[in-house]
């Protein structure tokens, strides 16, 4: 079922590798048929079945950043952990790229649990998930429907559902919310005309910046 992904062999994280953990790349698939890439961290010299945690986020980020650092530090404390790239992001599969979907991203967490619970060195009764920033909401979604998840952490500054509905600090009233929907649908029309998707505003893409500077 799994797509062959082009995974790098080098240590390409934004943080130094700990000498207290073993690291390897793994892949798993979700029920939308998308193959996801992850970094697996486990404490060195660990024996027996370990408690396990799947980590992802922040929104739009990749496993070489924050989620990987969280996963590695948790592995230092005795957990087997995976930090995964969401569907359409980083080394994971899925097209078009950079898509965000509450349904699919919730499924990504459940697929991570699928992987962990089938590992011989994981205690199936001690599996947790950790969602960082915007992924805190997806973690809560998954925990609400997946009884295999025994512990859940949403490490986020905002109630993302409320932000989506009302804007940051409840800045949108009824008219403002309607105007936002109207703008999004106008953009859908333009995207279809142009045969491409307008990317949401956010963190600057260094590759695009490099292209424009040449």
mmCIF file of C-alpha atoms in Angstrom:
data_model
loop_
_atom_site.group_PDB
_atom_site.id
_atom_site.type_symbol
_atom_site.label_atom_id
_atom_site.label_comp_id
_atom_site.label_asym_id
_atom_site.label_seq_id
_atom_site.Cartn_x
_atom_site.Cartn_y
_atom_site.Cartn_z
ATOM 1 C CA UNK A 1 0.000 0.000 0.000
ATOM 2 C CA UNK A 2 2.876 2.370 0.703
ATOM 3 C CA UNK A 3 4.427 4.758 -1.787
ATOM 4 C CA UNK A 4 8.214 4.714 -2.085
ATOM 5 C CA UNK A 5 9.368 8.005 -0.577
ATOM 6 C CA UNK A 6 12.679 9.735 -1.221
ATOM 7 C CA UNK A 7 14.049 10.039 2.326
ATOM 8 C CA UNK A 8 17.380 11.658 3.142
ATOM 9 C CA UNK A 9 19.980 9.643 5.050
ATOM 10 C CA UNK A 10 21.761 12.612 6.612
ATOM 11 C CA UNK A 11 20.981 14.256 9.954
ATOM 12 C CA UNK A 12 19.103 17.330 8.704
ATOM 13 C CA UNK A 13 17.453 18.598 11.891
ATOM 14 C CA UNK A 14 17.531 22.109 13.323
ATOM 15 C CA UNK A 15 18.850 20.615 16.587
ATOM 16 C CA UNK A 16 21.816 18.458 17.617
ATOM 17 C CA UNK A 17 21.350 14.707 17.868
ATOM 18 C CA UNK A 18 21.297 13.342 21.396
ATOM 19 C CA UNK A 19 23.768 10.603 22.280
ATOM 20 C CA UNK A 20 21.128 9.062 24.544
ATOM 21 C CA UNK A 21 18.825 7.894 21.750
ATOM 22 C CA UNK A 22 18.806 5.774 18.622
ATOM 23 C CA UNK A 23 17.279 7.319 15.500
ATOM 24 C CA UNK A 24 15.970 5.951 12.218
ATOM 25 C CA UNK A 25 13.570 6.940 9.456
ATOM 26 C CA UNK A 26 10.291 5.059 9.078
ATOM 27 C CA UNK A 27 7.187 5.259 6.908
ATOM 28 C CA UNK A 28 3.558 4.394 7.502
ATOM 29 C CA UNK A 29 0.305 4.992 5.630
ATOM 30 C CA UNK A 30 -3.061 6.464 6.451
ATOM 31 C CA UNK A 31 -6.504 5.386 5.263
ATOM 32 C CA UNK A 32 -6.520 8.004 2.528
ATOM 33 C CA UNK A 33 -3.725 6.034 0.863
ATOM 34 C CA UNK A 34 -1.031 8.605 1.696
ATOM 35 C CA UNK A 35 2.383 7.433 2.850
ATOM 36 C CA UNK A 36 3.873 9.468 5.688
ATOM 37 C CA UNK A 37 7.506 9.872 6.671
ATOM 38 C CA UNK A 38 8.663 10.023 10.272
ATOM 39 C CA UNK A 39 11.733 10.049 12.474
ATOM 40 C CA UNK A 40 11.692 7.342 15.132
ATOM 41 C CA UNK A 41 13.562 7.937 18.380
ATOM 42 C CA UNK A 42 14.104 5.369 21.112
ATOM 43 C CA UNK A 43 16.232 5.340 24.256
ATOM 44 C CA UNK A 44 19.546 3.554 23.814
ATOM 45 C CA UNK A 45 19.808 0.108 25.379
ATOM 46 C CA UNK A 46 16.034 -0.012 25.928
ATOM 47 C CA UNK A 47 14.523 -3.427 26.546
ATOM 48 C CA UNK A 48 11.001 -4.751 26.734
ATOM 49 C CA UNK A 49 7.863 -2.933 25.634
ATOM 50 C CA UNK A 50 8.042 0.858 25.823
ATOM 51 C CA UNK A 51 5.382 3.534 26.202
ATOM 52 C CA UNK A 52 5.111 5.397 22.891
ATOM 53 C CA UNK A 53 4.184 8.895 21.715
ATOM 54 C CA UNK A 54 3.436 10.300 18.241
ATOM 55 C CA UNK A 55 4.278 13.984 17.767
ATOM 56 C CA UNK A 56 3.409 16.489 15.046
ATOM 57 C CA UNK A 57 3.155 20.241 14.540
ATOM 58 C CA UNK A 58 3.315 23.187 14.610
ATOM 59 C CA UNK A 59 0.901 23.931 11.767
ATOM 60 C CA UNK A 60 2.856 23.934 8.495
ATOM 61 C CA UNK A 61 6.084 22.713 10.127
ATOM 62 C CA UNK A 62 8.147 19.599 9.437
ATOM 63 C CA UNK A 63 9.645 16.895 11.631
ATOM 64 C CA UNK A 64 13.140 18.351 11.371
ATOM 65 C CA UNK A 65 12.021 21.223 13.568
ATOM 66 C CA UNK A 66 9.971 21.466 16.760
ATOM 67 C CA UNK A 67 8.204 18.090 16.699
ATOM 68 C CA UNK A 68 11.498 16.262 16.263
ATOM 69 C CA UNK A 69 13.042 18.085 19.213
ATOM 70 C CA UNK A 70 10.062 17.187 21.401
ATOM 71 C CA UNK A 71 10.214 13.560 20.226
ATOM 72 C CA UNK A 72 13.942 13.255 20.853
ATOM 73 C CA UNK A 73 13.687 14.726 24.346
ATOM 74 C CA UNK A 74 10.826 12.391 25.206
ATOM 75 C CA UNK A 75 12.908 9.442 23.979
ATOM 76 C CA UNK A 76 15.656 10.529 26.382
ATOM 77 C CA UNK A 77 13.072 10.082 29.124
ATOM 78 C CA UNK A 78 12.249 6.487 28.192
ATOM 79 C CA UNK A 79 9.558 6.753 25.504
ATOM 80 C CA UNK A 80 9.640 5.366 21.981
ATOM 81 C CA UNK A 81 8.567 8.322 19.855
ATOM 82 C CA UNK A 82 7.892 9.283 16.264
ATOM 83 C CA UNK A 83 7.815 12.802 14.853
ATOM 84 C CA UNK A 84 5.995 12.711 11.529
ATOM 85 C CA UNK A 85 5.464 14.984 8.545
ATOM 86 C CA UNK A 86 1.728 15.448 7.915
ATOM 87 C CA UNK A 87 0.141 14.458 4.618
ATOM 88 C CA UNK A 88 1.174 16.755 1.738
ATOM 89 C CA UNK A 89 4.090 18.129 3.785
ATOM 90 C CA UNK A 90 7.847 17.622 4.052
ATOM 91 C CA UNK A 91 9.017 14.141 3.091
ATOM 92 C CA UNK A 92 5.506 12.683 3.314
ATOM 93 C CA UNK A 93 3.415 11.911 0.252
ATOM 94 C CA UNK A 94 0.213 13.457 -1.028
ATOM 95 C CA UNK A 95 -0.611 15.948 -3.760
ATOM 96 C CA UNK A 96 -1.124 18.860 -4.175
ATOM 97 C CA UNK A 97 1.506 19.956 -1.689
ATOM 98 C CA UNK A 98 0.959 22.082 1.439
ATOM 99 C CA UNK A 99 -2.693 21.083 1.828
ATOM 100 C CA UNK A 100 -4.245 21.230 5.302
ATOM 101 C CA UNK A 101 -7.361 19.217 6.085
ATOM 102 C CA UNK A 102 -8.862 18.620 9.551
ATOM 103 C CA UNK A 103 -10.159 15.223 8.424
ATOM 104 C CA UNK A 104 -6.922 14.033 6.846
ATOM 105 C CA UNK A 105 -4.672 15.468 9.555
ATOM 106 C CA UNK A 106 -6.773 13.858 12.279
ATOM 107 C CA UNK A 107 -6.404 10.605 10.342
ATOM 108 C CA UNK A 108 -2.621 11.186 10.226
ATOM 109 C CA UNK A 109 -2.519 10.957 14.021
ATOM 110 C CA UNK A 110 -4.622 7.792 13.992
ATOM 111 C CA UNK A 111 -2.349 6.298 11.332
ATOM 112 C CA UNK A 112 0.647 7.075 13.551
ATOM 113 C CA UNK A 113 -1.092 5.101 16.299
ATOM 114 C CA UNK A 114 -1.665 2.267 13.797
ATOM 115 C CA UNK A 115 2.090 2.145 13.266
ATOM 116 C CA UNK A 116 3.054 2.360 16.932
ATOM 117 C CA UNK A 117 0.560 -0.206 18.195
ATOM 118 C CA UNK A 118 1.866 -2.837 15.764
ATOM 119 C CA UNK A 119 5.506 -2.529 16.865
ATOM 120 C CA UNK A 120 6.879 -5.428 18.917
ATOM 121 C CA UNK A 121 8.670 -3.110 21.361
ATOM 122 C CA UNK A 122 5.660 -0.842 22.079
ATOM 123 C CA UNK A 123 3.234 -1.301 24.973
ATOM 124 C CA UNK A 124 -0.131 -1.113 23.192
ATOM 125 C CA UNK A 125 -1.791 0.095 26.397
ATOM 126 C CA UNK A 126 0.563 3.061 26.766
ATOM 127 C CA UNK A 127 0.309 5.093 23.558
ATOM 128 C CA UNK A 128 -0.071 8.854 23.583
ATOM 129 C CA UNK A 129 -0.055 11.737 21.103
ATOM 130 C CA UNK A 130 1.312 15.268 21.280
ATOM 131 C CA UNK A 131 0.037 18.046 19.025
ATOM 132 C CA UNK A 132 2.021 21.277 18.931
ATOM 133 C CA UNK A 133 0.479 24.675 18.130
ATOM 134 C CA UNK A 134 -2.162 24.275 15.390
ATOM 135 C CA UNK A 135 -1.802 20.513 15.634
ATOM 136 C CA UNK A 136 -3.157 20.589 19.176
ATOM 137 C CA UNK A 137 -6.651 20.643 17.704
ATOM 138 C CA UNK A 138 -5.982 17.636 15.489
ATOM 139 C CA UNK A 139 -4.626 15.762 18.524
ATOM 140 C CA UNK A 140 -7.839 16.433 20.435
ATOM 141 C CA UNK A 141 -9.882 15.339 17.404
ATOM 142 C CA UNK A 142 -8.008 12.052 17.245
ATOM 143 C CA UNK A 143 -8.204 11.442 20.986
ATOM 144 C CA UNK A 144 -11.966 12.011 20.959
ATOM 145 C CA UNK A 145 -12.535 9.129 18.527
ATOM 146 C CA UNK A 146 -9.614 6.745 19.091
ATOM 147 C CA UNK A 147 -9.808 4.690 22.276
ATOM 148 C CA UNK A 148 -6.293 3.349 21.714
ATOM 149 C CA UNK A 149 -4.889 6.777 22.643
ATOM 150 C CA UNK A 150 -4.342 6.783 26.406
ATOM 151 C CA UNK A 151 -2.766 10.233 26.869
ATOM 152 C CA UNK A 152 -3.069 13.435 24.852
ATOM 153 C CA UNK A 153 -1.253 16.761 25.033
ATOM 154 C CA UNK A 154 -2.243 19.875 23.082
ATOM 155 C CA UNK A 155 0.701 22.253 23.415
ATOM 156 C CA UNK A 156 -0.824 25.389 21.936
ATOM 157 C CA UNK A 157 -1.441 29.019 22.842
ATOM 158 C CA UNK A 158 -4.862 29.224 21.188
ATOM 159 C CA UNK A 159 -8.210 27.451 21.008
ATOM 160 C CA UNK A 160 -7.814 26.895 17.263
ATOM 161 C CA UNK A 161 -11.501 26.148 16.648
ATOM 162 C CA UNK A 162 -12.415 29.454 18.252
ATOM 163 C CA UNK A 163 -9.728 31.305 16.302
ATOM 164 C CA UNK A 164 -11.055 29.854 13.055
ATOM 165 C CA UNK A 165 -14.616 30.830 13.914
ATOM 166 C CA UNK A 166 -14.065 34.223 15.538
ATOM 167 C CA UNK A 167 -10.558 35.348 14.534
ATOM 168 C CA UNK A 168 -7.657 35.986 16.888
ATOM 169 C CA UNK A 169 -8.864 37.531 20.149
ATOM 170 C CA UNK A 170 -12.465 37.287 18.840
ATOM 171 C CA UNK A 171 -11.743 40.036 16.317
ATOM 172 C CA UNK A 172 -14.432 38.932 13.816
ATOM 173 C CA UNK A 173 -18.138 39.672 14.202
ATOM 174 C CA UNK A 174 -20.917 38.058 12.157
ATOM 175 C CA UNK A 175 -20.303 40.343 9.167
ATOM 176 C CA UNK A 176 -16.555 39.810 9.376
ATOM 177 C CA UNK A 177 -16.951 36.027 9.317
ATOM 178 C CA UNK A 178 -19.195 36.248 6.264
ATOM 179 C CA UNK A 179 -16.707 38.531 4.510
ATOM 180 C CA UNK A 180 -13.906 36.061 5.218
ATOM 181 C CA UNK A 181 -15.917 33.200 3.677
ATOM 182 C CA UNK A 182 -16.700 35.398 0.697
ATOM 183 C CA UNK A 183 -12.996 36.167 0.169
ATOM 184 C CA UNK A 184 -12.078 32.493 0.411
ATOM 185 C CA UNK A 185 -14.666 31.564 -2.198
ATOM 186 C CA UNK A 186 -13.562 34.335 -4.561
ATOM 187 C CA UNK A 187 -10.064 32.859 -4.254
ATOM 188 C CA UNK A 188 -11.434 29.402 -5.130
ATOM 189 C CA UNK A 189 -12.728 30.844 -8.407
ATOM 190 C CA UNK A 190 -9.353 32.433 -9.174
ATOM 191 C CA UNK A 191 -7.515 29.220 -8.298
ATOM 192 C CA UNK A 192 -9.662 27.232 -10.710
ATOM 193 C CA UNK A 193 -9.088 29.809 -13.471
ATOM 194 C CA UNK A 194 -5.331 29.774 -12.885
ATOM 195 C CA UNK A 195 -5.104 25.986 -12.429
ATOM 196 C CA UNK A 196 -3.114 26.422 -9.223
ATOM 197 C CA UNK A 197 -3.748 26.982 -5.538
ATOM 198 C CA UNK A 198 -2.975 30.248 -3.787
ATOM 199 C CA UNK A 199 -0.956 29.420 -0.692
ATOM 200 C CA UNK A 200 -2.065 30.884 2.614
ATOM 201 C CA UNK A 201 -0.003 33.639 4.170
ATOM 202 C CA UNK A 202 2.407 32.625 6.903
ATOM 203 C CA UNK A 203 6.071 31.746 7.250
ATOM 204 C CA UNK A 204 8.256 32.862 4.351
ATOM 205 C CA UNK A 205 9.305 30.008 2.071
ATOM 206 C CA UNK A 206 13.122 30.278 1.806
ATOM 207 C CA UNK A 207 13.153 28.429 -1.519
ATOM 208 C CA UNK A 208 10.742 30.945 -3.053
ATOM 209 C CA UNK A 209 12.732 33.827 -1.569
ATOM 210 C CA UNK A 210 15.921 32.405 -3.106
ATOM 211 C CA UNK A 211 14.195 32.067 -6.491
ATOM 212 C CA UNK A 212 12.996 35.695 -6.438
ATOM 213 C CA UNK A 213 16.442 36.957 -5.467
ATOM 214 C CA UNK A 214 18.171 35.319 -8.441
#
